[in-house]
Amino acid sequence: MSNIPVNETREILQQLRVLLGQETSQIDAWEKNLLAIERRLNEQILRMAVVGTIKAGKSTLVNALLGQDILRRGAGILTAIITRVRFAPESRVSIWFKSHEVIRDELENAMMILGEAAGVPPPTSFDLQKQADHEILEAFLDHQQLDFAENHESFSQEWILLKSFLKGYDRIKTHIRPKESNILVLENARLSEHQAFVSMEENAVYMKDVLLQIPFDLPRNFEIADCQGSDSPNPNHFAMVQQYLAQSTVVVYAISTRTGIRQADLILLRTLKQLNLLEQTLFVANLDFNEHETINDAQRVLLQIRKDLSQWTEIPRLFGISALYQLIISLPEPRPVRMEHHLKIWRDTPELLAFHQEQWNNIKECFNDIAHHSASQALIQSEQAHWQYMTARIQNFVQTLIRELNRDHQLSRERQTRLDLHTEDVATVLKAFEASLDGALKQLKQQISQDVDQLFSKDTSLTGMIYDYVKNYQLPESLTHSGDTLIAQMVIMYKTLQRHLMTFIMEDFNAPLIVKLKQYQQSYVEHLSRISSPFFKALNVNDEQLILNQEVHDLPPLHFPDVSLSMFSSTLNYHTKEKMKSFLFLGKALIQQKLHLKEKKVDESDAEGVKSRFWKEALIQLKKDALKSLDFDVDNYRENIKYMVLYEGVKQLAETLLEDFRLKAQLSRTDFGTIIQNLQSSRDNTETLLRGLNCVDSQLSKLVLTAQNQTSSV
């Protein structure tokens, strides 16, 4: 992935260690720097999200790119959780599971909502580990009064969750721990088992994360994510996709040529535009050879897709390929009979196959360029600067030794005094930098608090629009004419608002929020850069005399640490009992009004008016409770963003800067006098030592030149 020759540099340091014998403290410092560069390179992840609507062929496309039928494919909503794919020498998959504590909370909340709606009292506490509670859940779901839950869209999430937890428990129970997440690792022959975990909702509800590692021509820190369909009926799926996109460098967007650009695509395209990712997106029109009998028909569809995409990005990078065809021909023979049957039919359309092959070559070239070169350069730019600075120091050290060993006298007193003074200066600068960085952190902590409080103020246009949505919300008219019980109608009102609000947040709020938070992150990076730059420059005092023919680097490029950023959501999970008290109060009022009307023998039209007033009052009460819940969710999310995301990221960045500075300071401290005196005490080995040092100097020059040429060519 990088042009940084870490291993070659390490070999040169080993040669120096052999040449200098016991004088290894300076080499120890360089090796620590090299290890730090290597660690950071391995920690930096280049993420590529594969997105699209349901049945667009995302999993098949990832399989085709990998040349392995390793991700579950098929019709329907199969991808229930994001599967991340990375390189590893041996194939393995790691699956992280939720704890029993988290599962119990999700179960109890879902049962409370459904139970209140159906008039079935839910248990006050619940644990699937207990067989009795397992049977209670079975009876709860089998209750005839819960039939309506499958017919009300608002309750689909709770219904599916409970059914899935119940159905999948026997298979998953051995992997669940009381309070902490557990990891299941599948290797070799068991690798394919992960497909059922990822694609089946009854398994996926128990999972937090999936990482698939396979041998493939990918850099170690390049990650491909097979994401859920953006139009999944579960809004949490789109939230997961948004969260991954917020961390992605590249996007591959799969579009089915059977459907073209649909309404669900427009929502996803808008999200990509808001996240400034459209220019980093490869659009793949997934050709269905069974639908397109001629090349003209396929190109007609591609032309329309390109036209639709051009409304979003001026020159969309669009490729027309058949992911299924490419996957099949990449698999070793003998292939399954069904696959061979497809190939036999498709071979009757050679023009389509030729078009696919041309397009596939283009997208593979683009994919390889992204994975190995273009996008990765942004991630390693900082480490290249570190490495260049370090090699300049090593070469200066070697060349200084060569010059001094070629003299007949000891290191001049004047030169040694200057080097000693520089070492003292470095110690002073280090103390000053530590104090300055500590002060900058305190200042940034206050700034973060102010920025986030302002961002989540109800008066701002961004956060305020969520509150405005709730305040202006109107009930669908169908709800006020429902034949369900009064309590059921109240809970349906609540769930309908919850579902609509979640959709609004996912489609209209989260992407602009991410953009704003990234702007904050960049401003904090720039602030720390301004604070740090003078101190890094101070390390280069007198370096124009110490470093020969080398570019002096001050502060390397900085980027905000890769801190996980969760999406905002509002479940409106205010206490159901308190909410129901409000509804029951309104229900009693309605009954009293009906009795009053009956006594006065008021006609039916006036009765409808009373009912209408009741629904208005119920909606007012619902909004009041919803706004209280929204306050709670916003407050929690705001504090999480402050301390777990922004301030945590700033702290990590400051720690990295301090570590870099200390390592760079070590490079600035060289006791040439002691080293040269020890080496000159044995003049018999001087010629051999000089030949070795000249060889190391030559290797360093070639190494730096090669790395520079590779960077320039990219």
PDB file of N, CA, C and O in Angstrom, residues 464-498:
ATOM      1  N   GLY A 464     -32.599  22.394  15.160  1.00  0.00           N
ATOM      2  CA  GLY A 464     -33.954  22.931  15.283  1.00  0.00           C
ATOM      3  C   GLY A 464     -34.941  22.276  14.347  1.00  0.00           C
ATOM      4  O   GLY A 464     -36.137  22.167  14.663  1.00  0.00           O
ATOM      5  N   MET A 465     -34.451  21.774  13.192  1.00  0.00           N
ATOM      6  CA  MET A 465     -35.398  21.194  12.237  1.00  0.00           C
ATOM      7  C   MET A 465     -35.975  19.873  12.753  1.00  0.00           C
ATOM      8  O   MET A 465     -37.077  19.487  12.360  1.00  0.00           O
ATOM      9  N   ILE A 466     -35.272  19.179  13.655  1.00  0.00           N
ATOM     10  CA  ILE A 466     -35.844  17.959  14.244  1.00  0.00           C
ATOM     11  C   ILE A 466     -37.003  18.325  15.156  1.00  0.00           C
ATOM     12  O   ILE A 466     -38.072  17.704  15.119  1.00  0.00           O
ATOM     13  N   TYR A 467     -36.788  19.326  15.987  1.00  0.00           N
ATOM     14  CA  TYR A 467     -37.856  19.773  16.883  1.00  0.00           C
ATOM     15  C   TYR A 467     -39.035  20.318  16.076  1.00  0.00           C
ATOM     16  O   TYR A 467     -40.198  20.072  16.415  1.00  0.00           O
ATOM     17  N   ASP A 468     -38.720  21.045  15.008  1.00  0.00           N
ATOM     18  CA  ASP A 468     -39.798  21.570  14.162  1.00  0.00           C
ATOM     19  C   ASP A 468     -40.594  20.439  13.521  1.00  0.00           C
ATOM     20  O   ASP A 468     -41.822  20.543  13.365  1.00  0.00           O
ATOM     21  N   TYR A 469     -39.886  19.358  13.171  1.00  0.00           N
ATOM     22  CA  TYR A 469     -40.585  18.218  12.565  1.00  0.00           C
ATOM     23  C   TYR A 469     -41.621  17.653  13.536  1.00  0.00           C
ATOM     24  O   TYR A 469     -42.761  17.372  13.154  1.00  0.00           O
ATOM     25  N   VAL A 470     -41.217  17.492  14.795  1.00  0.00           N
ATOM     26  CA  VAL A 470     -42.151  16.949  15.798  1.00  0.00           C
ATOM     27  C   VAL A 470     -43.288  17.930  16.040  1.00  0.00           C
ATOM     28  O   VAL A 470     -44.468  17.547  16.092  1.00  0.00           O
ATOM     29  N   LYS A 471     -42.953  19.211  16.176  1.00  0.00           N
ATOM     30  CA  LYS A 471     -43.988  20.219  16.453  1.00  0.00           C
ATOM     31  C   LYS A 471     -45.017  20.302  15.325  1.00  0.00           C
ATOM     32  O   LYS A 471     -46.213  20.517  15.573  1.00  0.00           O
ATOM     33  N   ASN A 472     -44.574  20.142  14.091  1.00  0.00           N
ATOM     34  CA  ASN A 472     -45.470  20.288  12.933  1.00  0.00           C
ATOM     35  C   ASN A 472     -46.062  18.956  12.465  1.00  0.00           C
ATOM     36  O   ASN A 472     -46.773  18.925  11.457  1.00  0.00           O
ATOM     37  N   TYR A 473     -45.753  17.882  13.185  1.00  0.00           N
ATOM     38  CA  TYR A 473     -46.192  16.555  12.746  1.00  0.00           C
ATOM     39  C   TYR A 473     -47.720  16.440  12.792  1.00  0.00           C
ATOM     40  O   TYR A 473     -48.367  16.897  13.731  1.00  0.00           O
ATOM     41  N   GLN A 474     -48.267  15.823  11.747  1.00  0.00           N
ATOM     42  CA  GLN A 474     -49.702  15.555  11.686  1.00  0.00           C
ATOM     43  C   GLN A 474     -49.935  14.054  11.548  1.00  0.00           C
ATOM     44  O   GLN A 474     -49.254  13.381  10.769  1.00  0.00           O
ATOM     45  N   LEU A 475     -50.912  13.555  12.296  1.00  0.00           N
ATOM     46  CA  LEU A 475     -51.229  12.126  12.236  1.00  0.00           C
ATOM     47  C   LEU A 475     -51.831  11.754  10.883  1.00  0.00           C
ATOM     48  O   LEU A 475     -52.637  12.516  10.328  1.00  0.00           O
ATOM     49  N   PRO A 476     -51.438  10.588  10.348  1.00  0.00           N
ATOM     50  CA  PRO A 476     -52.141  10.098   9.162  1.00  0.00           C
ATOM     51  C   PRO A 476     -53.627   9.933   9.473  1.00  0.00           C
ATOM     52  O   PRO A 476     -53.998   9.441  10.547  1.00  0.00           O
ATOM     53  N   GLU A 477     -54.483  10.351   8.576  1.00  0.00           N
ATOM     54  CA  GLU A 477     -55.924  10.335   8.830  1.00  0.00           C
ATOM     55  C   GLU A 477     -56.438   8.928   9.105  1.00  0.00           C
ATOM     56  O   GLU A 477     -57.393   8.738   9.859  1.00  0.00           O
ATOM     57  N   SER A 478     -55.777   7.932   8.527  1.00  0.00           N
ATOM     58  CA  SER A 478     -56.247   6.547   8.703  1.00  0.00           C
ATOM     59  C   SER A 478     -56.218   6.117  10.166  1.00  0.00           C
ATOM     60  O   SER A 478     -57.000   5.264  10.590  1.00  0.00           O
ATOM     61  N   LEU A 479     -55.306   6.689  10.951  1.00  0.00           N
ATOM     62  CA  LEU A 479     -55.196   6.295  12.353  1.00  0.00           C
ATOM     63  C   LEU A 479     -56.433   6.670  13.154  1.00  0.00           C
ATOM     64  O   LEU A 479     -56.820   5.981  14.092  1.00  0.00           O
ATOM     65  N   THR A 480     -57.045   7.795  12.818  1.00  0.00           N
ATOM     66  CA  THR A 480     -58.197   8.265  13.600  1.00  0.00           C
ATOM     67  C   THR A 480     -59.468   7.508  13.253  1.00  0.00           C
ATOM     68  O   THR A 480     -60.501   7.733  13.871  1.00  0.00           O
ATOM     69  N   HIS A 481     -59.396   6.614  12.265  1.00  0.00           N
ATOM     70  CA  HIS A 481     -60.562   5.812  11.895  1.00  0.00           C
ATOM     71  C   HIS A 481     -60.287   4.322  12.084  1.00  0.00           C
ATOM     72  O   HIS A 481     -60.937   3.475  11.488  1.00  0.00           O
ATOM     73  N   SER A 482     -59.285   4.029  12.898  1.00  0.00           N
ATOM     74  CA  SER A 482     -58.910   2.635  13.107  1.00  0.00           C
ATOM     75  C   SER A 482     -59.934   1.927  13.981  1.00  0.00           C
ATOM     76  O   SER A 482     -60.560   2.531  14.843  1.00  0.00           O
ATOM     77  N   GLY A 483     -60.057   0.626  13.781  1.00  0.00           N
ATOM     78  CA  GLY A 483     -60.973  -0.170  14.587  1.00  0.00           C
ATOM     79  C   GLY A 483     -60.312  -0.796  15.784  1.00  0.00           C
ATOM     80  O   GLY A 483     -60.929  -1.568  16.515  1.00  0.00           O
ATOM     81  N   ASP A 484     -59.005  -0.488  16.000  1.00  0.00           N
ATOM     82  CA  ASP A 484     -58.286  -1.054  17.131  1.00  0.00           C
ATOM     83  C   ASP A 484     -58.771  -0.429  18.439  1.00  0.00           C
ATOM     84  O   ASP A 484     -59.454   0.590  18.446  1.00  0.00           O
ATOM     85  N   THR A 485     -58.374  -1.049  19.546  1.00  0.00           N
ATOM     86  CA  THR A 485     -58.747  -0.516  20.852  1.00  0.00           C
ATOM     87  C   THR A 485     -58.115   0.854  21.053  1.00  0.00           C
ATOM     88  O   THR A 485     -57.154   1.226  20.373  1.00  0.00           O
ATOM     89  N   LEU A 486     -58.654   1.594  22.044  1.00  0.00           N
ATOM     90  CA  LEU A 486     -58.163   2.946  22.298  1.00  0.00           C
ATOM     91  C   LEU A 486     -56.673   2.934  22.637  1.00  0.00           C
ATOM     92  O   LEU A 486     -55.893   3.709  22.094  1.00  0.00           O
ATOM     93  N   ILE A 487     -56.274   2.036  23.549  1.00  0.00           N
ATOM     94  CA  ILE A 487     -54.865   1.978  23.935  1.00  0.00           C
ATOM     95  C   ILE A 487     -53.998   1.618  22.735  1.00  0.00           C
ATOM     96  O   ILE A 487     -52.932   2.194  22.521  1.00  0.00           O
ATOM     97  N   ALA A 488     -54.466   0.643  21.931  1.00  0.00           N
ATOM     98  CA  ALA A 488     -53.705   0.257  20.737  1.00  0.00           C
ATOM     99  C   ALA A 488     -53.523   1.448  19.811  1.00  0.00           C
ATOM    100  O   ALA A 488     -52.439   1.670  19.262  1.00  0.00           O
ATOM    101  N   GLN A 489     -54.585   2.222  19.643  1.00  0.00           N
ATOM    102  CA  GLN A 489     -54.480   3.400  18.774  1.00  0.00           C
ATOM    103  C   GLN A 489     -53.473   4.406  19.318  1.00  0.00           C
ATOM    104  O   GLN A 489     -52.734   5.025  18.550  1.00  0.00           O
ATOM    105  N   MET A 490     -53.430   4.554  20.649  1.00  0.00           N
ATOM    106  CA  MET A 490     -52.466   5.477  21.236  1.00  0.00           C
ATOM    107  C   MET A 490     -51.029   5.033  20.954  1.00  0.00           C
ATOM    108  O   MET A 490     -50.171   5.835  20.587  1.00  0.00           O
ATOM    109  N   VAL A 491     -50.762   3.738  21.136  1.00  0.00           N
ATOM    110  CA  VAL A 491     -49.409   3.229  20.908  1.00  0.00           C
ATOM    111  C   VAL A 491     -49.062   3.276  19.422  1.00  0.00           C
ATOM    112  O   VAL A 491     -47.917   3.553  19.045  1.00  0.00           O
ATOM    113  N   ILE A 492     -50.055   3.039  18.569  1.00  0.00           N
ATOM    114  CA  ILE A 492     -49.833   3.146  17.129  1.00  0.00           C
ATOM    115  C   ILE A 492     -49.462   4.587  16.768  1.00  0.00           C
ATOM    116  O   ILE A 492     -48.571   4.831  15.940  1.00  0.00           O
ATOM    117  N   MET A 493     -50.125   5.541  17.408  1.00  0.00           N
ATOM    118  CA  MET A 493     -49.771   6.949  17.199  1.00  0.00           C
ATOM    119  C   MET A 493     -48.299   7.186  17.534  1.00  0.00           C
ATOM    120  O   MET A 493     -47.550   7.809  16.765  1.00  0.00           O
ATOM    121  N   TYR A 494     -47.904   6.677  18.684  1.00  0.00           N
ATOM    122  CA  TYR A 494     -46.527   6.855  19.149  1.00  0.00           C
ATOM    123  C   TYR A 494     -45.543   6.206  18.186  1.00  0.00           C
ATOM    124  O   TYR A 494     -44.540   6.805  17.777  1.00  0.00           O
ATOM    125  N   LYS A 495     -45.822   4.950  17.771  1.00  0.00           N
ATOM    126  CA  LYS A 495     -44.914   4.226  16.888  1.00  0.00           C
ATOM    127  C   LYS A 495     -44.869   4.854  15.502  1.00  0.00           C
ATOM    128  O   LYS A 495     -43.831   4.856  14.841  1.00  0.00           O
ATOM    129  N   THR A 496     -45.994   5.381  15.026  1.00  0.00           N
ATOM    130  CA  THR A 496     -46.021   6.021  13.712  1.00  0.00           C
ATOM    131  C   THR A 496     -45.139   7.262  13.708  1.00  0.00           C
ATOM    132  O   THR A 496     -44.348   7.491  12.785  1.00  0.00           O
ATOM    133  N   LEU A 497     -45.258   8.068  14.774  1.00  0.00           N
ATOM    134  CA  LEU A 497     -44.402   9.236  14.890  1.00  0.00           C
ATOM    135  C   LEU A 497     -42.936   8.818  14.989  1.00  0.00           C
ATOM    136  O   LEU A 497     -42.061   9.412  14.350  1.00  0.00           O
ATOM    137  N   GLN A 498     -42.664   7.794  15.775  1.00  0.00           N
ATOM    138  CA  GLN A 498     -41.288   7.319  15.933  1.00  0.00           C
ATOM    139  C   GLN A 498     -40.687   6.912  14.591  1.00  0.00           C
ATOM    140  O   GLN A 498     -39.567   7.290  14.247  1.00  0.00           O
TER     141      GLN A 498
END
